[in-house]
mmCIF file of C-alpha atoms and ligand atoms in Angstrom:
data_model
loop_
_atom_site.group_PDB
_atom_site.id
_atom_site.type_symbol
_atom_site.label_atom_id
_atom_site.label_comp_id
_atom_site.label_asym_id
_atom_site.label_seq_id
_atom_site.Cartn_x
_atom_site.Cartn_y
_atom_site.Cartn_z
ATOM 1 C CA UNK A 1 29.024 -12.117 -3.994
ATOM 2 C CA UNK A 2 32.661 -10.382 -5.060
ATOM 3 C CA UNK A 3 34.389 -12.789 -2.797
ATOM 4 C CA UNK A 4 32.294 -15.415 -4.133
ATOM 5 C CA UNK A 5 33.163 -14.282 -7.869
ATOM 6 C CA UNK A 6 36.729 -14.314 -6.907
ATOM 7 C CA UNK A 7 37.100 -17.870 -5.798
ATOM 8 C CA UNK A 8 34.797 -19.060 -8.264
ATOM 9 C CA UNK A 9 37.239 -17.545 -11.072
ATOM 10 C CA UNK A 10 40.076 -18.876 -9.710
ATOM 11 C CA UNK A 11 41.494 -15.561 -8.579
ATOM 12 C CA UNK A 12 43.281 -15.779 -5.000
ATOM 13 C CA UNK A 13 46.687 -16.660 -4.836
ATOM 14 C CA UNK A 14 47.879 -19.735 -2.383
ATOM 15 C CA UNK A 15 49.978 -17.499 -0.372
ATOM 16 C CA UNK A 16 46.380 -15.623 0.647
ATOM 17 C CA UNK A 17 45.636 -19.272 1.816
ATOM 18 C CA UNK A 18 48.739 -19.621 4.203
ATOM 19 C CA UNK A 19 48.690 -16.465 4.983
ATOM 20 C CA UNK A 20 45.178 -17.049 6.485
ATOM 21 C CA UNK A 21 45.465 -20.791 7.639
ATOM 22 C CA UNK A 22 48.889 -19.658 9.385
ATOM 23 C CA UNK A 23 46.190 -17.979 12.140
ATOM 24 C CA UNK A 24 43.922 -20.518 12.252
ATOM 25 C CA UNK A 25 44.217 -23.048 15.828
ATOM 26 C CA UNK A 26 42.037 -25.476 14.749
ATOM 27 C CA UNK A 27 39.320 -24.884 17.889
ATOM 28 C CA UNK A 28 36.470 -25.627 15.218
ATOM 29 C CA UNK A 29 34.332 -22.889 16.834
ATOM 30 C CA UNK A 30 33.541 -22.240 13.482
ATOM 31 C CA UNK A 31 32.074 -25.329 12.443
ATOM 32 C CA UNK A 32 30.223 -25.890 15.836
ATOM 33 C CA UNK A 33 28.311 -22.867 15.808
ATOM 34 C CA UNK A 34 27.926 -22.567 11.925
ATOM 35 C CA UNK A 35 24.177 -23.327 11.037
ATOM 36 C CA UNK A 36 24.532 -24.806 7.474
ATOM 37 C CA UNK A 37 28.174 -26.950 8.431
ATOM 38 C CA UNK A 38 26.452 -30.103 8.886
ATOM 39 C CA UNK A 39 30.125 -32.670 8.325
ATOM 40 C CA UNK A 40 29.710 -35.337 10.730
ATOM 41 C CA UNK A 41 32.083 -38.661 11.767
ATOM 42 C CA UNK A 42 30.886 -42.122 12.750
ATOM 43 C CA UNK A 43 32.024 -44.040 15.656
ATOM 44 C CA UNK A 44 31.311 -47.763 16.697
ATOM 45 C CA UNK A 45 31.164 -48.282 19.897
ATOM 46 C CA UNK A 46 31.284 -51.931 21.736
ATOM 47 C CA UNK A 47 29.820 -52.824 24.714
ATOM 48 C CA UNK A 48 27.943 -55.308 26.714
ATOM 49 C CA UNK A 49 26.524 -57.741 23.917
ATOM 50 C CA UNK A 50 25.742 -54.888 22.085
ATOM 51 C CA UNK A 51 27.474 -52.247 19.665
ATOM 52 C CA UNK A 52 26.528 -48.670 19.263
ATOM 53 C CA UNK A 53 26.980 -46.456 16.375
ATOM 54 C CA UNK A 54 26.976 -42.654 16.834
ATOM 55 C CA UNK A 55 27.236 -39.819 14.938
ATOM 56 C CA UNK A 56 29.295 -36.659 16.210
ATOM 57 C CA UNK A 57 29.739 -33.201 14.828
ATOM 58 C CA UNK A 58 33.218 -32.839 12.628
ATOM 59 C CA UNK A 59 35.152 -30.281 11.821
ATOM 60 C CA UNK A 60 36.952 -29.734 8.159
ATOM 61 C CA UNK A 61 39.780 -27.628 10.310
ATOM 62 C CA UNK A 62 40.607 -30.784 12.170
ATOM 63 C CA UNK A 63 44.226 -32.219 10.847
ATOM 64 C CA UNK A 64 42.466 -35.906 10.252
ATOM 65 C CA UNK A 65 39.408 -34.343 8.795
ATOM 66 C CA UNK A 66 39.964 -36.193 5.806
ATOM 67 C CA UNK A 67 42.829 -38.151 6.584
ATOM 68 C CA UNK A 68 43.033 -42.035 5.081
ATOM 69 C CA UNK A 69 43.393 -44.972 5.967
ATOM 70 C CA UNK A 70 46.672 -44.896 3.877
ATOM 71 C CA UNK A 71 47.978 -41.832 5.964
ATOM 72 C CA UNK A 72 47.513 -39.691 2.836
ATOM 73 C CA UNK A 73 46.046 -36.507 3.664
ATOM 74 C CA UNK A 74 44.611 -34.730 0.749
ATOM 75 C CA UNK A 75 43.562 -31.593 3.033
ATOM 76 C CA UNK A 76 47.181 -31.944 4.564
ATOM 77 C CA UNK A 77 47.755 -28.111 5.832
ATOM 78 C CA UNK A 78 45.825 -25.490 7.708
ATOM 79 C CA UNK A 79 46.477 -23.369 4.653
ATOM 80 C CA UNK A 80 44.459 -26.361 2.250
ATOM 81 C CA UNK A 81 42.125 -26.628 5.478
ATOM 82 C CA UNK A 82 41.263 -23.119 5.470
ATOM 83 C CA UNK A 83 40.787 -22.861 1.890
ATOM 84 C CA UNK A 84 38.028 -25.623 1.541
ATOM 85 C CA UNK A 85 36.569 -24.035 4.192
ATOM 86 C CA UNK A 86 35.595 -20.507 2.606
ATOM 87 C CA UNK A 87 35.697 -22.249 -0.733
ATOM 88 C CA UNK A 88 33.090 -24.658 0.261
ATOM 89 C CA UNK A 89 30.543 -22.258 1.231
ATOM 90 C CA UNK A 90 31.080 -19.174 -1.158
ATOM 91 C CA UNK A 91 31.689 -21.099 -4.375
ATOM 92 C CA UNK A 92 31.270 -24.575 -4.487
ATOM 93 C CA UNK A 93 27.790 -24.874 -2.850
ATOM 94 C CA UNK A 94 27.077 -21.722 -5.268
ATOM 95 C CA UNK A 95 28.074 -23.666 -8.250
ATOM 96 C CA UNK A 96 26.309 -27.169 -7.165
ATOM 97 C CA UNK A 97 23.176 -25.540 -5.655
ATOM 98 C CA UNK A 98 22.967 -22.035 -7.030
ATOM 99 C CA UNK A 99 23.092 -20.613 -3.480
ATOM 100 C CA UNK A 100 25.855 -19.409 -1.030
ATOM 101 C CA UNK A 101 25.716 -21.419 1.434
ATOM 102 C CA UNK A 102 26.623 -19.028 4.636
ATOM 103 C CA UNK A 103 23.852 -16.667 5.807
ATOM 104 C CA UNK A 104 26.147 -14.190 7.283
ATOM 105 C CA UNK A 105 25.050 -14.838 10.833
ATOM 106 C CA UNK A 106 27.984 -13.984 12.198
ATOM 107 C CA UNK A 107 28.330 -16.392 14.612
ATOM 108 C CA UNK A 108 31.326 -17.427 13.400
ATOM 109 C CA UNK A 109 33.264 -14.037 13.078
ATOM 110 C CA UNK A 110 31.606 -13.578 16.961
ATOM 111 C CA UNK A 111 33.526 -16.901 18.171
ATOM 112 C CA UNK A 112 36.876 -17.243 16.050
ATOM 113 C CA UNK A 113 39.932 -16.154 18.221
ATOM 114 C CA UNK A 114 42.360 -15.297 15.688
ATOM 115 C CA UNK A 115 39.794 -12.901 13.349
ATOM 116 C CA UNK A 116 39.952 -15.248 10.414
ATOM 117 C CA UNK A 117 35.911 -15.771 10.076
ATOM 118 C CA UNK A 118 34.286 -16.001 6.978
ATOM 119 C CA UNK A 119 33.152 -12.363 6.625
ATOM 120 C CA UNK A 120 36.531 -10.866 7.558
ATOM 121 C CA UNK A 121 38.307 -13.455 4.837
ATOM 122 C CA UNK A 122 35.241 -12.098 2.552
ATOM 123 C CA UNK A 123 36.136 -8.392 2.918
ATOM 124 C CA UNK A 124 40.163 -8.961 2.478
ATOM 125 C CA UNK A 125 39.694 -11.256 -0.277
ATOM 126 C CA UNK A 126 37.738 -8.402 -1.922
ATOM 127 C CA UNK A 127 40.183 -5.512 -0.871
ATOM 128 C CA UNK A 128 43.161 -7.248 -2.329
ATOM 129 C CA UNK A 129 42.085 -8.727 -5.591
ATOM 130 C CA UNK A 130 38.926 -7.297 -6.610
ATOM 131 C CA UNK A 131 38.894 -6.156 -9.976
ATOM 132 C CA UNK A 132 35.937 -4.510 -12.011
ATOM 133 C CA UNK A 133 36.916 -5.491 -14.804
ATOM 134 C CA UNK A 134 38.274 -8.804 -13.927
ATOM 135 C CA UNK A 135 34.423 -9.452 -12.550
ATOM 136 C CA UNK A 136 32.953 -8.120 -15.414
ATOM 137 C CA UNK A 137 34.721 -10.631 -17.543
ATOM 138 C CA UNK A 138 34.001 -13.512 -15.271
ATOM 139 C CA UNK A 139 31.008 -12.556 -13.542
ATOM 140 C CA UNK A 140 29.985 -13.268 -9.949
ATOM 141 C CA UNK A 141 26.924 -15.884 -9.226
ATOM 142 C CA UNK A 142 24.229 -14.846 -9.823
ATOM 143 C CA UNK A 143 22.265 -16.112 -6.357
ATOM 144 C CA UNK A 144 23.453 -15.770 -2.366
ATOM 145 C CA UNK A 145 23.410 -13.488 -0.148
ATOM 146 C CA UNK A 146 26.994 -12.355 0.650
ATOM 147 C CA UNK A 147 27.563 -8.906 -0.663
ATOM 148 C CA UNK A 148 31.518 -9.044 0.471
HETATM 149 S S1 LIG B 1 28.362 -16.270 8.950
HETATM 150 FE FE1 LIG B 1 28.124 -17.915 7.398
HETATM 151 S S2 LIG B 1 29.863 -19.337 7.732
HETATM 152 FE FE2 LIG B 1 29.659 -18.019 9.582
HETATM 153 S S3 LIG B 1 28.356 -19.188 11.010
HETATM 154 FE FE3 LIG B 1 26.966 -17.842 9.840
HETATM 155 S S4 LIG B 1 26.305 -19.094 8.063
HETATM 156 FE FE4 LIG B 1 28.119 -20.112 8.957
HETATM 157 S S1 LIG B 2 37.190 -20.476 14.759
HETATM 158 FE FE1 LIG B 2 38.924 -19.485 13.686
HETATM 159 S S2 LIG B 2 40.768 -20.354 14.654
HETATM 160 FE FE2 LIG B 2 39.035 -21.696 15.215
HETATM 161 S S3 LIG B 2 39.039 -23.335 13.652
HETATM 162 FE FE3 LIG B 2 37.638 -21.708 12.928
HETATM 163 S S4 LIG B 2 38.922 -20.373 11.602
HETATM 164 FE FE4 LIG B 2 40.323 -21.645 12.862
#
């Protein structure tokens, strides 16, 4: 809920955000084994007098994740990757849904290869710029389940 707080108020610093998406590789363990990431792409597929469309699992750490047509790229580094990432789940699902939406599972701090899973980004954010009084001015949200 602190970390939460933080990003909701508008409290970590960009460099935090390269700091972090310098480490990530992009494998998307994350997202793969992450029960509520549910981004998925479409594919057509052509064959014999027919076409196919699929779904697949996506990954918002994926360079093209939200690339356009245009070749703009609003989510353009790891850094802005990252970012959306952790901000998805601790402050804009709070703030749409009135719920975190990460169960702390840990499945994905038990799969990422470089440490930077959404608990251990929880507990730094919280070391480094926590502030009591900071929160009490702003105040965390008030639902979830993420005491870090
Ligand atoms: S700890 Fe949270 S973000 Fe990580 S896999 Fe579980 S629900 Fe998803
Ligand atoms: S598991 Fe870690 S290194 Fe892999 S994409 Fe997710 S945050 Fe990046």
């Amino acid at each position: 809920v602190r970390a939460s707080g933080l990003l909701r108020a508008d409290l970590v610093p960009d460099a935090f955000w390269s700091e972090i998406g310098d480490r990530c590789i992009a494998c998307t363990r994350c997202n793969m084994v992450c029960p509520t990431c549910t981004c998925f792409g479409v594919e057509d597929w052509r064959g014999a007098g027919q076409v196919e469309r699929s779904r697949k699992w996506d990954s918002c750490q994926l360079e093209g994740f939200m690339r356009e047509a245009s070749g703009h790229n609003p989510m353009g580094s790891q850094a802005l990757r990252t970012r959306r990432r952790i901000h998805h789940k601790l402050a804009v699902d709070p703030a749409r849904w009135g719920v975190i939406s990460c169960f702390r599972c840990g499945r994905c701090d038990a799969v990422c290869p470089t440490g930077i899973e959404i608990m251990a980004v929880a507990r730094e954010l919280v070391s480094r710029y926590h502030s009591d009084v900071v929160m009490g001015q702003t105040g965390p949200p008030s639902s979830g389940c993420c005491s870090e």
